[in-house]
Amino acid sequence: SLSPARLSYWPQSIASVDDILDELDVLLTSGRLQGNNRALIKSLVEPLMGDVAKAVRAAQQLILSTPEYHSTNLPRKQDSAREITGYTTKPKAPYKAVVILMMT
């Protein structure tokens, strides 16, 4: 890689997947990681514990994909489907949008 950056994070304890997830949970989600997401991540990271560095990276990436990481409150999962709202009749023309990202 041509990137001069190097990730140097290492958990304080690597004795188990739970220790790694406990620390990442506090650092990345302020302790909000839900039990079902934690169980899923644990099941995916446990087989990688032969290579701890790979397991830590995988755990980080998986936690970053959870709703708890992308919000500041607890996610509420509902078993019911959302009600579709919007047009009562089909629009006359297709909808198009222009999205401008100002990345400075």
PDB file of C-alpha atoms in Angstrom:
ATOM      1  CA  SER A   1       0.000   0.000   0.000  1.00  0.00           C
ATOM      2  CA  LEU A   2       1.152   3.536  -0.700  1.00  0.00           C
ATOM      3  CA  SER A   3      -0.598   4.934   2.360  1.00  0.00           C
ATOM      4  CA  PRO A   4       1.757   6.167   5.086  1.00  0.00           C
ATOM      5  CA  ALA A   5      -0.966   5.681   7.725  1.00  0.00           C
ATOM      6  CA  ARG A   6      -0.860   2.691  10.027  1.00  0.00           C
ATOM      7  CA  LEU A   7      -3.597   1.567  12.390  1.00  0.00           C
ATOM      8  CA  SER A   8      -2.100   0.830  15.763  1.00  0.00           C
ATOM      9  CA  TYR A   9      -5.108   0.123  18.017  1.00  0.00           C
ATOM     10  CA  TRP A  10      -4.817  -3.020  20.108  1.00  0.00           C
ATOM     11  CA  PRO A  11      -7.330  -4.107  22.784  1.00  0.00           C
ATOM     12  CA  GLN A  12      -6.119  -4.281  26.373  1.00  0.00           C
ATOM     13  CA  SER A  13      -7.187  -7.936  26.635  1.00  0.00           C
ATOM     14  CA  ILE A  14      -7.301 -10.445  23.791  1.00  0.00           C
ATOM     15  CA  ALA A  15      -8.061 -13.462  25.977  1.00  0.00           C
ATOM     16  CA  SER A  16     -11.495 -13.925  24.403  1.00  0.00           C
ATOM     17  CA  VAL A  17     -13.849 -12.511  21.812  1.00  0.00           C
ATOM     18  CA  ASP A  18     -15.996 -11.148  24.643  1.00  0.00           C
ATOM     19  CA  ASP A  19     -13.072  -9.101  25.985  1.00  0.00           C
ATOM     20  CA  ILE A  20     -12.424  -7.627  22.548  1.00  0.00           C
ATOM     21  CA  LEU A  21     -16.113  -6.878  21.950  1.00  0.00           C
ATOM     22  CA  ASP A  22     -16.518  -5.341  25.422  1.00  0.00           C
ATOM     23  CA  GLU A  23     -13.750  -2.830  24.742  1.00  0.00           C
ATOM     24  CA  LEU A  24     -14.867  -2.043  21.186  1.00  0.00           C
ATOM     25  CA  ASP A  25     -18.460  -1.682  22.384  1.00  0.00           C
ATOM     26  CA  VAL A  26     -17.439   1.032  24.841  1.00  0.00           C
ATOM     27  CA  LEU A  27     -15.097   2.789  22.404  1.00  0.00           C
ATOM     28  CA  LEU A  28     -17.290   2.732  19.293  1.00  0.00           C
ATOM     29  CA  THR A  29     -20.888   2.669  20.524  1.00  0.00           C
ATOM     30  CA  SER A  30     -20.634   4.021  24.100  1.00  0.00           C
ATOM     31  CA  GLY A  31     -21.844   0.661  25.391  1.00  0.00           C
ATOM     32  CA  ARG A  32     -25.015   0.600  23.265  1.00  0.00           C
ATOM     33  CA  LEU A  33     -24.304  -2.558  21.233  1.00  0.00           C
ATOM     34  CA  GLN A  34     -27.496  -4.663  21.340  1.00  0.00           C
ATOM     35  CA  GLY A  35     -27.361  -8.314  22.373  1.00  0.00           C
ATOM     36  CA  ASN A  36     -28.508  -9.704  19.018  1.00  0.00           C
ATOM     37  CA  ASN A  37     -25.900  -7.688  17.085  1.00  0.00           C
ATOM     38  CA  ARG A  38     -23.232  -8.640  19.618  1.00  0.00           C
ATOM     39  CA  ALA A  39     -24.091 -12.335  19.288  1.00  0.00           C
ATOM     40  CA  LEU A  40     -23.934 -12.114  15.493  1.00  0.00           C
ATOM     41  CA  ILE A  41     -20.570 -10.338  15.539  1.00  0.00           C
ATOM     42  CA  LYS A  42     -19.214 -12.805  18.098  1.00  0.00           C
ATOM     43  CA  SER A  43     -20.233 -15.763  15.930  1.00  0.00           C
ATOM     44  CA  LEU A  44     -18.408 -14.231  12.956  1.00  0.00           C
ATOM     45  CA  VAL A  45     -15.259 -13.209  14.851  1.00  0.00           C
ATOM     46  CA  GLU A  46     -14.732 -16.381  16.940  1.00  0.00           C
ATOM     47  CA  PRO A  47     -13.505 -18.499  13.999  1.00  0.00           C
ATOM     48  CA  LEU A  48     -10.872 -15.820  13.280  1.00  0.00           C
ATOM     49  CA  MET A  49      -9.277 -15.909  16.754  1.00  0.00           C
ATOM     50  CA  GLY A  50      -6.362 -17.952  15.380  1.00  0.00           C
ATOM     51  CA  ASP A  51      -5.153 -14.653  13.888  1.00  0.00           C
ATOM     52  CA  VAL A  52      -6.016 -12.108  16.588  1.00  0.00           C
ATOM     53  CA  ALA A  53      -5.117  -9.072  14.470  1.00  0.00           C
ATOM     54  CA  LYS A  54      -7.525 -10.240  11.780  1.00  0.00           C
ATOM     55  CA  ALA A  55     -10.204 -10.933  14.409  1.00  0.00           C
ATOM     56  CA  VAL A  56      -9.837  -7.430  15.884  1.00  0.00           C
ATOM     57  CA  ARG A  57     -10.108  -5.812  12.426  1.00  0.00           C
ATOM     58  CA  ALA A  58     -13.173  -7.900  11.594  1.00  0.00           C
ATOM     59  CA  ALA A  59     -14.815  -6.984  14.908  1.00  0.00           C
ATOM     60  CA  GLN A  60     -14.139  -3.290  14.277  1.00  0.00           C
ATOM     61  CA  GLN A  61     -15.581  -3.444  10.774  1.00  0.00           C
ATOM     62  CA  LEU A  62     -18.668  -5.353  11.892  1.00  0.00           C
ATOM     63  CA  ILE A  63     -19.379  -2.979  14.783  1.00  0.00           C
ATOM     64  CA  LEU A  64     -19.025  -0.038  12.387  1.00  0.00           C
ATOM     65  CA  SER A  65     -21.843  -1.529  10.307  1.00  0.00           C
ATOM     66  CA  THR A  66     -24.352  -1.669  13.187  1.00  0.00           C
ATOM     67  CA  PRO A  67     -27.128   0.870  13.813  1.00  0.00           C
ATOM     68  CA  GLU A  68     -25.726   1.501  17.296  1.00  0.00           C
ATOM     69  CA  TYR A  69     -22.559   2.972  15.770  1.00  0.00           C
ATOM     70  CA  HIS A  70     -24.511   5.236  13.405  1.00  0.00           C
ATOM     71  CA  SER A  71     -26.845   6.748  15.990  1.00  0.00           C
ATOM     72  CA  THR A  72     -26.708   8.465  19.341  1.00  0.00           C
ATOM     73  CA  ASN A  73     -29.645   6.633  20.860  1.00  0.00           C
ATOM     74  CA  LEU A  74     -30.744   3.020  21.248  1.00  0.00           C
ATOM     75  CA  PRO A  75     -32.174   1.497  18.062  1.00  0.00           C
ATOM     76  CA  ARG A  76     -35.700   0.123  18.333  1.00  0.00           C
ATOM     77  CA  LYS A  77     -36.318  -2.975  16.278  1.00  0.00           C
ATOM     78  CA  GLN A  78     -39.908  -3.689  15.363  1.00  0.00           C
ATOM     79  CA  ASP A  79     -41.287  -7.008  14.184  1.00  0.00           C
ATOM     80  CA  SER A  80     -43.983  -5.379  12.077  1.00  0.00           C
ATOM     81  CA  ALA A  81     -43.467  -4.029   8.588  1.00  0.00           C
ATOM     82  CA  ARG A  82     -43.538  -0.262   8.146  1.00  0.00           C
ATOM     83  CA  GLU A  83     -46.617   1.264   6.608  1.00  0.00           C
ATOM     84  CA  ILE A  84     -45.880   2.641   3.168  1.00  0.00           C
ATOM     85  CA  THR A  85     -46.901   6.270   2.861  1.00  0.00           C
ATOM     86  CA  GLY A  86     -46.554   8.686   0.027  1.00  0.00           C
ATOM     87  CA  TYR A  87     -48.287   8.927  -3.294  1.00  0.00           C
ATOM     88  CA  THR A  88     -51.863   7.727  -3.585  1.00  0.00           C
ATOM     89  CA  THR A  89     -51.535   7.751  -7.361  1.00  0.00           C
ATOM     90  CA  LYS A  90     -48.528   7.110  -9.544  1.00  0.00           C
ATOM     91  CA  PRO A  91     -46.459  10.264 -10.265  1.00  0.00           C
ATOM     92  CA  LYS A  92     -46.734  11.745 -13.771  1.00  0.00           C
ATOM     93  CA  ALA A  93     -42.969  11.745 -14.329  1.00  0.00           C
ATOM     94  CA  PRO A  94     -40.046   9.811 -12.852  1.00  0.00           C
ATOM     95  CA  TYR A  95     -38.421  11.370  -9.821  1.00  0.00           C
ATOM     96  CA  LYS A  96     -34.854  12.561 -10.127  1.00  0.00           C
ATOM     97  CA  ALA A  97     -32.691  14.249  -7.515  1.00  0.00           C
ATOM     98  CA  VAL A  98     -29.357  15.968  -7.589  1.00  0.00           C
ATOM     99  CA  VAL A  99     -27.255  15.370  -4.492  1.00  0.00           C
ATOM    100  CA  ILE A 100     -24.262  17.588  -3.881  1.00  0.00           C
ATOM    101  CA  LEU A 101     -21.654  16.580  -1.305  1.00  0.00           C
ATOM    102  CA  MET A 102     -19.388  19.342  -0.068  1.00  0.00           C
ATOM    103  CA  MET A 103     -16.331  17.458   1.204  1.00  0.00           C
ATOM    104  CA  THR A 104     -13.785  19.916   2.474  1.00  0.00           C
TER     105      THR A 104
END
